[in-house]
Amino acid sequence: MSGCEAVLAGLEAELGWIRDTYIDLHRHPELSLEEHRTSKLVEGKLAAFGYNVTRIGGTGVVGILANGDGPTVLARADTDALPVAEATGLPYASTVDGVMHACGHDLHVAALLGAAKLMADGRRAWSGTYIALFQPGEEIGAGAQAMVDDGLVAKVPPPDVAFAQHVMPIPAGRIATTAGPVLSAADSLKITVYGKGAHGSMPHMSVDPVVLASSIVLRLQSIVSRETKPGDFAVVTVGALNAGATSNIIPDRATLLLNVRTYDAQVRASVLAAIERIVKGECYAAGSPQDPDFEYYDQFPLTSNDAAVTEKVRAAFSARFGADSVRHATPQTASEDFSRIPDAFGVPYTFWFLGGVDPETYRAAAERGTVAQDIAANHSPLFAPVMDPALSIGVQTHVVAALSYLSTEGATP
Ligand code: ZN
Ligand code: ZN
């Protein structure tokens, strides 16, 4: 029996409490950076499994299992829920008004706890150090940074490699992975441009910020169409444009809220520079009396999978689940803050997607061509991953990935 098989042999016996934990977490979702109950639950379980448990970054929890010589592996689950009113009608639906685990982080937590238990119980089959890290505040892009700021790097043994996974609206039983960019970098920014207010009947006495902002919105479209190299990826969206309140007053300012997505650090820098240049240029052209303000918020780093780590883990997944279950992932325009953790240690990582949709439901929708209509995606009030087999696979992926790095030589299964 290989080290991996020896560790996974205990899975069937553990699935009961893993399911119960998932249901419990789903019933009791907590918003970003308010994951108090969740953190307590995680701490209690990790301690019971024999982990050395530390709180880092408020509601962040890290469990460390030092198990002799060998590499150190870090696996991360995010723990927060969303301000969404659940509409799934599930028997274990959220009991908290307006808060829901609509992104599957409850599944990530339950799966990593399951993996942590198997790694502890199967410790005779491997050697090295296993770190299970439970990160708060992913949805607002703040939790990984909070853990880093609270001394994560000093408090935790440096890992050689880091892993994370995310349940997605693809068939359960399927895993999708790719080397290189897998999730985009995201930047939100609030821009305020200034004009000079006047009576609506006296435009010649104003510097009209409505016209100025309109011109900015149109000119921003040229960043992707004219300045970004064809084939490079960038999204520039103006999600909000606010100025004035009534028809006969020209206001004195306008605000724009922008969202930017990119897969490449250089493209990101060029796009952000172009936005600032265009806004300043338009303000100058309009005769704006004051420089514009740029305020960046909700920034997510690029998630770019290390090629060697991804290939090693993909091969281990294929060996365990069959090559047909392990697909090539197309990069997603969604974003994550996970990479701040391996980046803080300066170590490579890989991030994979886990199927969460009943395979039969998915197949039927795909045949009808109605996946977009019939399958609820992450953040939908109808988002409801199927527990089986998504949860069991989510436990196994963490164990298989970890044991592809941890030493199983000379272990005594
Ligand atoms: Zn989410
Ligand atoms: Zn998520």
CSV table of C-alpha atoms and ligand atoms in Angstrom, one decimal:
chain,number,residue,atom,x,y,z
A,1,MET,CA,0.0,0.0,0.0
A,2,SER,CA,1.4,3.4,-0.9
A,3,GLY,CA,1.7,6.2,1.7
A,4,CYS,CA,-1.2,8.0,0.1
A,5,GLU,CA,-3.5,5.0,0.0
A,6,ALA,CA,-2.6,4.2,3.6
A,7,VAL,CA,-3.6,7.8,4.7
A,8,LEU,CA,-6.8,7.7,2.5
A,9,ALA,CA,-7.9,4.3,3.8
A,10,GLY,CA,-9.4,6.1,6.8
A,11,LEU,CA,-11.6,8.4,4.7
A,12,GLU,CA,-14.9,6.4,4.6
A,13,ALA,CA,-15.0,6.2,8.4
A,14,GLU,CA,-14.5,10.0,8.7
A,15,LEU,CA,-17.1,11.2,6.1
A,16,GLY,CA,-20.0,11.3,8.7
A,17,TRP,CA,-18.5,14.0,10.8
A,18,ILE,CA,-17.1,15.8,7.8
A,19,ARG,CA,-20.6,16.0,6.3
A,20,ASP,CA,-22.0,17.1,9.7
A,21,THR,CA,-19.4,19.8,9.9
A,22,TYR,CA,-20.2,21.1,6.4
A,23,ILE,CA,-23.9,21.2,7.3
A,24,ASP,CA,-23.2,23.0,10.6
A,25,LEU,CA,-21.0,25.6,8.9
A,26,HIS,CA,-23.6,26.1,6.1
A,27,ARG,CA,-26.3,26.7,8.7
A,28,HIS,CA,-24.1,29.3,10.5
A,29,PRO,CA,-22.4,31.5,7.9
A,30,GLU,CA,-20.4,34.5,9.1
A,31,LEU,CA,-19.4,37.6,7.1
A,32,SER,CA,-15.8,38.5,6.2
A,33,LEU,CA,-13.5,39.0,9.3
A,34,GLU,CA,-16.4,38.1,11.6
A,35,GLU,CA,-15.8,34.3,11.5
A,36,HIS,CA,-15.7,33.9,15.3
A,37,ARG,CA,-17.9,30.8,15.6
A,38,THR,CA,-16.2,29.2,12.6
A,39,SER,CA,-12.7,29.8,14.0
A,40,LYS,CA,-13.6,28.3,17.4
A,41,LEU,CA,-15.0,25.2,15.6
A,42,VAL,CA,-11.9,24.9,13.6
A,43,GLU,CA,-9.6,25.4,16.6
A,44,GLY,CA,-11.4,22.8,18.6
A,45,LYS,CA,-11.2,20.2,15.9
A,46,LEU,CA,-7.5,20.8,15.0
A,47,ALA,CA,-6.6,20.6,18.7
A,48,ALA,CA,-8.5,17.3,19.1
A,49,PHE,CA,-6.6,15.9,16.0
A,50,GLY,CA,-3.3,16.7,17.7
A,51,TYR,CA,-2.3,19.9,15.9
A,52,ASN,CA,-0.5,22.7,17.4
A,53,VAL,CA,-3.1,25.5,16.9
A,54,THR,CA,-2.4,29.3,16.6
A,55,ARG,CA,-4.7,32.2,16.0
A,56,ILE,CA,-3.2,34.6,13.4
A,57,GLY,CA,-4.9,37.8,12.0
A,58,GLY,CA,-8.0,37.9,14.2
A,59,THR,CA,-10.2,35.1,13.0
A,60,GLY,CA,-7.4,33.2,11.1
A,61,VAL,CA,-6.5,29.8,12.5
A,62,VAL,CA,-3.4,27.7,11.7
A,63,GLY,CA,-2.8,24.1,12.7
A,64,ILE,CA,0.7,22.7,12.5
A,65,LEU,CA,1.5,19.0,12.6
A,66,ALA,CA,5.2,18.4,12.9
A,67,ASN,CA,5.9,14.8,11.9
A,68,GLY,CA,9.6,14.3,11.6
A,69,ASP,CA,12.1,15.2,8.9
A,70,GLY,CA,10.9,16.1,5.4
A,71,PRO,CA,9.3,18.9,3.5
A,72,THR,CA,6.7,21.3,4.9
A,73,VAL,CA,3.4,21.6,3.0
A,74,LEU,CA,0.8,24.3,3.6
A,75,ALA,CA,-2.9,23.9,2.6
A,76,ARG,CA,-5.3,26.8,2.9
A,77,ALA,CA,-9.1,27.0,3.2
A,78,ASP,CA,-11.0,30.3,3.2
A,79,THR,CA,-13.8,30.6,5.8
A,80,ASP,CA,-16.0,33.6,5.2
A,81,ALA,CA,-19.6,33.8,3.9
A,82,LEU,CA,-21.4,36.5,1.8
A,83,PRO,CA,-24.2,39.1,2.4
A,84,VAL,CA,-26.6,37.0,0.3
A,85,ALA,CA,-30.1,35.8,1.4
A,86,GLU,CA,-30.2,32.1,0.8
A,87,ALA,CA,-32.9,30.8,-1.6
A,88,THR,CA,-31.8,27.2,-2.0
A,89,GLY,CA,-34.6,25.7,0.2
A,90,LEU,CA,-32.0,23.2,1.5
A,91,PRO,CA,-32.9,21.5,4.8
A,92,TYR,CA,-29.6,22.8,6.1
A,93,ALA,CA,-30.1,26.4,4.7
A,94,SER,CA,-28.6,29.4,6.5
A,95,THR,CA,-30.2,30.3,9.8
A,96,VAL,CA,-28.6,33.8,9.6
A,97,ASP,CA,-30.8,36.5,7.9
A,98,GLY,CA,-29.1,37.8,4.7
A,99,VAL,CA,-25.9,35.8,5.2
A,100,MET,CA,-25.1,32.7,3.2
A,101,HIS,CA,-22.2,30.4,2.3
A,102,ALA,CA,-22.8,31.2,-1.3
A,103,CYS,CA,-19.2,30.7,-2.4
A,104,GLY,CA,-18.7,27.2,-0.9
A,105,HIS,CA,-16.1,28.2,1.7
A,106,ASP,CA,-18.0,26.0,4.1
A,107,LEU,CA,-17.1,23.1,1.9
A,108,HIS,CA,-13.4,24.3,1.8
A,109,VAL,CA,-13.3,24.3,5.6
A,110,ALA,CA,-15.0,20.9,6.0
A,111,ALA,CA,-12.7,19.3,3.4
A,112,LEU,CA,-9.5,20.7,4.8
A,113,LEU,CA,-10.5,19.6,8.4
A,114,GLY,CA,-11.2,16.2,6.9
A,115,ALA,CA,-7.7,16.1,5.3
A,116,ALA,CA,-6.1,17.4,8.5
A,117,LYS,CA,-7.7,14.5,10.4
A,118,LEU,CA,-6.5,11.9,7.9
A,119,MET,CA,-3.0,13.4,7.8
A,120,ALA,CA,-2.9,13.2,11.6
A,121,ASP,CA,-4.3,9.6,11.9
A,122,GLY,CA,-2.1,8.5,9.0
A,123,ARG,CA,1.1,10.1,10.2
A,124,ARG,CA,3.0,6.8,10.3
A,125,ALA,CA,2.7,6.7,6.5
A,126,TRP,CA,4.6,10.0,5.9
A,127,SER,CA,7.1,12.4,7.4
A,128,GLY,CA,7.5,16.2,7.2
A,129,THR,CA,5.3,19.0,8.5
A,130,TYR,CA,1.7,19.6,7.5
A,131,ILE,CA,0.1,23.0,8.0
A,132,ALA,CA,-3.7,23.5,7.7
A,133,LEU,CA,-4.4,27.2,7.4
A,134,PHE,CA,-7.9,28.6,7.7
A,135,GLN,CA,-8.0,32.1,6.3
A,136,PRO,CA,-10.8,34.6,7.0
A,137,GLY,CA,-12.0,37.5,4.9
A,138,GLU,CA,-11.3,36.2,1.4
A,139,GLU,CA,-14.4,37.8,-0.2
A,140,ILE,CA,-13.2,41.3,0.6
A,141,GLY,CA,-9.6,40.5,-0.2
A,142,ALA,CA,-8.4,41.4,3.3
A,143,GLY,CA,-8.0,38.1,5.2
A,144,ALA,CA,-4.7,36.8,3.7
A,145,GLN,CA,-3.1,40.2,4.2
A,146,ALA,CA,-4.4,40.4,7.8
A,147,MET,CA,-2.6,37.1,8.5
A,148,VAL,CA,0.6,38.2,6.9
A,149,ASP,CA,0.4,41.5,8.8
A,150,ASP,CA,0.0,39.6,12.0
A,151,GLY,CA,3.3,37.8,11.6
A,152,LEU,CA,2.3,34.7,9.7
A,153,VAL,CA,5.8,34.3,8.3
A,154,ALA,CA,7.4,34.4,11.8
A,155,LYS,CA,4.8,32.3,13.5
A,156,VAL,CA,4.6,29.4,11.1
A,157,PRO,CA,7.4,27.1,9.8
A,158,PRO,CA,8.2,28.2,6.2
A,159,PRO,CA,6.4,25.8,3.8
A,160,ASP,CA,8.1,24.4,0.7
A,161,VAL,CA,4.9,24.6,-1.3
A,162,ALA,CA,1.3,25.8,-0.7
A,163,PHE,CA,-2.1,24.6,-2.0
A,164,ALA,CA,-5.7,25.9,-2.1
A,165,GLN,CA,-8.8,24.8,-3.9
A,166,HIS,CA,-12.2,26.3,-4.8
A,167,VAL,CA,-15.5,24.6,-5.5
A,168,MET,CA,-16.9,25.8,-8.9
A,169,PRO,CA,-20.0,25.2,-11.1
A,170,ILE,CA,-18.5,22.3,-12.9
A,171,PRO,CA,-19.6,18.6,-12.5
A,172,ALA,CA,-18.8,17.1,-9.1
A,173,GLY,CA,-16.1,14.6,-9.3
A,174,ARG,CA,-14.1,16.7,-11.7
A,175,ILE,CA,-11.0,18.7,-10.9
A,176,ALA,CA,-9.7,21.5,-13.1
A,177,THR,CA,-6.2,22.9,-13.0
A,178,THR,CA,-3.7,24.8,-15.1
A,179,ALA,CA,-0.2,26.2,-14.9
A,180,GLY,CA,0.2,29.9,-15.0
A,181,PRO,CA,-2.5,32.5,-14.4
A,182,VAL,CA,-5.7,30.8,-13.2
A,183,LEU,CA,-7.5,33.7,-11.5
A,184,SER,CA,-7.1,37.4,-12.4
A,185,ALA,CA,-5.7,40.2,-10.4
A,186,ALA,CA,-8.5,42.7,-9.5
A,187,ASP,CA,-8.3,46.3,-8.7
A,188,SER,CA,-11.2,48.5,-7.7
A,189,LEU,CA,-10.8,52.3,-7.8
A,190,LYS,CA,-12.8,55.3,-6.9
A,191,ILE,CA,-12.1,58.3,-9.0
A,192,THR,CA,-13.4,61.8,-8.1
A,193,VAL,CA,-13.1,64.5,-10.8
A,194,TYR,CA,-13.8,68.2,-10.0
A,195,GLY,CA,-15.8,70.8,-12.0
A,196,LYS,CA,-17.4,74.1,-11.1
A,197,GLY,CA,-21.0,74.1,-10.2
A,198,ALA,CA,-23.5,76.5,-11.7
A,199,HIS,CA,-27.2,77.0,-12.6
A,200,GLY,CA,-28.4,74.6,-15.2
A,201,SER,CA,-29.3,77.5,-17.4
A,202,MET,CA,-25.7,79.0,-17.3
A,203,PRO,CA,-23.4,76.3,-18.6
A,204,HIS,CA,-20.9,79.0,-19.7
A,205,MET,CA,-20.4,79.7,-15.9
A,206,SER,CA,-19.5,76.1,-15.1
A,207,VAL,CA,-16.9,73.5,-15.6
A,208,ASP,CA,-19.4,70.6,-16.1
A,209,PRO,CA,-18.2,67.4,-14.4
A,210,VAL,CA,-21.0,65.4,-16.0
A,211,VAL,CA,-19.6,66.1,-19.5
A,212,LEU,CA,-16.1,65.5,-18.1
A,213,ALA,CA,-17.0,62.2,-16.6
A,214,SER,CA,-18.9,61.1,-19.7
A,215,SER,CA,-15.8,61.8,-21.8
A,216,ILE,CA,-13.6,59.8,-19.4
A,217,VAL,CA,-15.9,56.8,-19.6
A,218,LEU,CA,-15.7,56.8,-23.4
A,219,ARG,CA,-12.0,57.4,-23.5
A,220,LEU,CA,-11.3,54.6,-21.0
A,221,GLN,CA,-12.7,52.1,-23.5
A,222,SER,CA,-9.6,52.7,-25.6
A,223,ILE,CA,-7.4,51.2,-23.0
A,224,VAL,CA,-8.4,47.6,-23.8
A,225,SER,CA,-9.2,48.2,-27.5
A,226,ARG,CA,-6.3,50.4,-28.5
A,227,GLU,CA,-3.5,50.2,-25.9
A,228,THR,CA,-3.6,46.6,-24.8
A,229,LYS,CA,-1.8,44.1,-27.1
A,230,PRO,CA,-4.3,41.9,-28.9
A,231,GLY,CA,-4.1,38.5,-27.0
A,232,ASP,CA,-3.3,40.1,-23.7
A,233,PHE,CA,-6.2,40.0,-21.3
A,234,ALA,CA,-7.6,43.1,-19.5
A,235,VAL,CA,-11.1,44.2,-18.4
A,236,VAL,CA,-11.9,47.8,-17.5
A,237,THR,CA,-15.4,48.3,-16.3
A,238,VAL,CA,-17.0,51.5,-15.0
A,239,GLY,CA,-19.5,50.0,-12.6
A,240,ALA,CA,-20.8,53.3,-11.2
A,241,LEU,CA,-20.9,56.9,-12.4
A,242,ASN,CA,-22.5,59.5,-10.0
A,243,ALA,CA,-22.9,63.2,-10.4
A,244,GLY,CA,-25.6,65.7,-9.5
A,245,ALA,CA,-29.1,65.2,-8.2
A,246,THR,CA,-31.4,67.5,-10.1
A,247,SER,CA,-31.9,68.8,-13.6
A,248,ASN,CA,-31.2,72.5,-13.2
A,249,ILE,CA,-28.0,72.4,-11.2
A,250,ILE,CA,-24.6,71.6,-12.7
A,251,PRO,CA,-22.8,69.8,-9.9
A,252,ASP,CA,-19.2,70.5,-8.9
A,253,ARG,CA,-17.9,66.9,-9.0
A,254,ALA,CA,-18.4,63.4,-10.3
A,255,THR,CA,-17.3,60.0,-9.0
A,256,LEU,CA,-16.6,56.9,-11.0
A,257,LEU,CA,-16.1,53.4,-9.6
A,258,LEU,CA,-13.9,51.2,-11.8
A,259,ASN,CA,-13.1,47.5,-11.8
A,260,VAL,CA,-10.0,46.2,-13.5
A,261,ARG,CA,-9.0,42.6,-14.2
A,262,THR,CA,-5.7,41.4,-15.6
A,263,TYR,CA,-3.5,38.2,-15.8
A,264,ASP,CA,-0.1,39.9,-16.0
A,265,ALA,CA,1.7,42.3,-13.7
A,266,GLN,CA,3.0,44.4,-16.6
A,267,VAL,CA,-0.4,44.6,-18.3
A,268,ARG,CA,-1.9,45.5,-14.9
A,269,ALA,CA,0.6,48.3,-14.4
A,270,SER,CA,0.0,49.7,-18.0
A,271,VAL,CA,-3.8,49.6,-17.6
A,272,LEU,CA,-3.7,51.4,-14.2
A,273,ALA,CA,-1.2,54.0,-15.5
A,274,ALA,CA,-3.4,54.5,-18.6
A,275,ILE,CA,-6.5,55.1,-16.4
A,276,GLU,CA,-4.7,57.8,-14.4
A,277,ARG,CA,-3.2,59.4,-17.5
A,278,ILE,CA,-6.6,59.5,-19.3
A,279,VAL,CA,-8.5,60.9,-16.3
A,280,LYS,CA,-5.8,63.6,-15.7
A,281,GLY,CA,-5.8,64.4,-19.4
A,282,GLU,CA,-9.5,64.8,-19.6
A,283,CYS,CA,-9.6,66.9,-16.5
A,284,TYR,CA,-7.0,69.2,-18.1
A,285,ALA,CA,-9.0,69.3,-21.3
A,286,ALA,CA,-12.1,70.3,-19.4
A,287,GLY,CA,-10.4,73.0,-17.4
A,288,SER,CA,-11.0,71.2,-14.1
A,289,PRO,CA,-10.1,73.5,-11.2
A,290,GLN,CA,-8.6,70.7,-9.1
A,291,ASP,CA,-6.6,67.5,-9.6
A,292,PRO,CA,-8.6,64.3,-9.6
A,293,ASP,CA,-8.5,61.9,-6.7
A,294,PHE,CA,-7.7,58.2,-7.1
A,295,GLU,CA,-8.5,55.8,-4.3
A,296,TYR,CA,-7.7,52.1,-4.7
A,297,TYR,CA,-9.7,49.5,-2.8
A,298,ASP,CA,-10.6,45.8,-2.9
A,299,GLN,CA,-7.4,44.8,-4.5
A,300,PHE,CA,-6.7,41.2,-5.3
A,301,PRO,CA,-3.4,39.8,-6.4
A,302,LEU,CA,-2.9,37.6,-9.5
A,303,THR,CA,-3.2,33.9,-8.8
A,304,SER,CA,-0.6,32.3,-11.1
A,305,ASN,CA,0.2,28.6,-10.6
A,306,ASP,CA,3.8,27.4,-10.5
A,307,ALA,CA,4.3,25.1,-13.5
A,308,ALA,CA,6.3,22.4,-11.8
A,309,VAL,CA,4.1,22.2,-8.7
A,310,THR,CA,1.0,22.1,-10.9
A,311,GLU,CA,2.3,19.3,-13.0
A,312,LYS,CA,3.3,17.3,-10.0
A,313,VAL,CA,0.0,17.7,-8.3
A,314,ARG,CA,-2.0,17.2,-11.6
A,315,ALA,CA,-0.2,13.9,-12.1
A,316,ALA,CA,-1.0,12.8,-8.6
A,317,PHE,CA,-4.6,13.7,-9.1
A,318,SER,CA,-4.7,11.8,-12.4
A,319,ALA,CA,-3.3,8.7,-10.7
A,320,ARG,CA,-5.9,8.9,-7.9
A,321,PHE,CA,-9.0,10.0,-9.8
A,322,GLY,CA,-8.3,9.0,-13.4
A,323,ALA,CA,-7.1,11.2,-16.2
A,324,ASP,CA,-10.7,11.9,-17.4
A,325,SER,CA,-11.6,13.5,-14.1
A,326,VAL,CA,-8.7,15.9,-14.2
A,327,ARG,CA,-9.3,18.6,-16.8
A,328,HIS,CA,-7.4,21.6,-18.1
A,329,ALA,CA,-8.8,24.8,-16.4
A,330,THR,CA,-9.4,27.9,-18.4
A,331,PRO,CA,-8.2,31.0,-16.5
A,332,GLN,CA,-11.1,32.6,-14.6
A,333,THR,CA,-11.8,36.4,-14.4
A,334,ALA,CA,-12.7,35.9,-10.7
A,335,SER,CA,-10.0,36.8,-8.1
A,336,GLU,CA,-8.6,35.4,-4.9
A,337,ASP,CA,-6.2,36.7,-2.2
A,338,PHE,CA,-4.7,33.2,-1.4
A,339,SER,CA,-1.5,34.0,-3.3
A,340,ARG,CA,-0.6,36.6,-0.7
A,341,ILE,CA,0.2,33.7,1.7
A,342,PRO,CA,2.7,31.8,-0.5
A,343,ASP,CA,4.0,35.1,-1.8
A,344,ALA,CA,4.8,36.2,1.8
A,345,PHE,CA,7.0,33.1,2.2
A,346,GLY,CA,8.3,33.3,-1.3
A,347,VAL,CA,7.2,29.8,-2.2
A,348,PRO,CA,5.5,28.3,-5.2
A,349,TYR,CA,1.8,27.2,-5.1
A,350,THR,CA,-1.0,25.7,-7.1
A,351,PHE,CA,-4.7,26.5,-6.9
A,352,TRP,CA,-7.2,24.1,-8.4
A,353,PHE,CA,-11.0,24.0,-9.0
A,354,LEU,CA,-13.3,21.4,-7.6
A,355,GLY,CA,-16.6,20.4,-9.2
A,356,GLY,CA,-19.7,21.0,-7.1
A,357,VAL,CA,-22.7,20.4,-9.5
A,358,ASP,CA,-24.5,17.1,-9.6
A,359,PRO,CA,-23.0,15.5,-12.7
A,360,GLU,CA,-26.3,14.3,-14.1
A,361,THR,CA,-27.9,17.8,-13.7
A,362,TYR,CA,-24.9,19.3,-15.4
A,363,ARG,CA,-24.9,16.8,-18.3
A,364,ALA,CA,-28.6,17.5,-18.9
A,365,ALA,CA,-28.2,21.2,-18.8
A,366,ALA,CA,-25.1,21.0,-21.1
A,367,GLU,CA,-27.2,18.9,-23.6
A,368,ARG,CA,-30.0,21.5,-23.6
A,369,GLY,CA,-27.5,24.3,-23.9
A,370,THR,CA,-28.9,25.9,-20.7
A,371,VAL,CA,-25.9,25.7,-18.3
A,372,ALA,CA,-26.1,29.5,-17.8
A,373,GLN,CA,-29.8,29.3,-17.0
A,374,ASP,CA,-30.0,26.1,-15.0
A,375,ILE,CA,-26.7,25.9,-13.0
A,376,ALA,CA,-26.3,28.3,-10.0
A,377,ALA,CA,-22.8,29.8,-9.9
A,378,ASN,CA,-20.8,31.0,-6.9
A,379,HIS,CA,-22.4,34.0,-5.2
A,380,SER,CA,-25.9,33.1,-6.4
A,381,PRO,CA,-28.6,32.8,-3.7
A,382,LEU,CA,-29.2,29.3,-5.2
A,383,PHE,CA,-25.6,28.1,-5.0
A,384,ALA,CA,-25.7,24.6,-3.5
A,385,PRO,CA,-22.8,22.3,-4.1
A,386,VAL,CA,-23.8,18.6,-3.9
A,387,MET,CA,-22.2,17.1,-0.8
A,388,ASP,CA,-21.5,13.8,-2.5
A,389,PRO,CA,-19.0,13.5,-4.0
A,390,ALA,CA,-17.7,17.1,-3.8
A,391,LEU,CA,-16.9,16.9,-0.2
A,392,SER,CA,-15.1,13.5,-0.3
A,393,ILE,CA,-13.1,14.6,-3.4
A,394,GLY,CA,-12.3,17.9,-1.7
A,395,VAL,CA,-10.7,15.9,1.3
A,396,GLN,CA,-8.8,13.6,-1.0
A,397,THR,CA,-7.4,16.4,-3.2
A,398,HIS,CA,-5.8,18.0,-0.2
A,399,VAL,CA,-4.3,14.6,1.0
A,400,VAL,CA,-3.1,13.6,-2.5
A,401,ALA,CA,-1.5,17.1,-3.1
A,402,ALA,CA,0.2,17.1,0.3
A,403,LEU,CA,1.5,13.6,-0.1
A,404,SER,CA,2.9,14.3,-3.5
A,405,TYR,CA,5.4,16.5,-1.6
A,406,LEU,CA,5.7,14.9,1.8
A,407,SER,CA,8.1,12.1,2.2
A,408,THR,CA,6.5,8.7,2.3
A,409,GLU,CA,9.8,6.8,2.0
A,410,GLY,CA,10.6,4.6,4.9
A,411,ALA,CA,7.2,5.2,6.4
A,412,THR,CA,5.5,2.4,8.2
A,413,PRO,CA,1.9,2.1,6.8
B,1,ZN,ZN,-16.6,34.3,-3.5
B,2,ZN,ZN,-14.9,31.9,-2.9
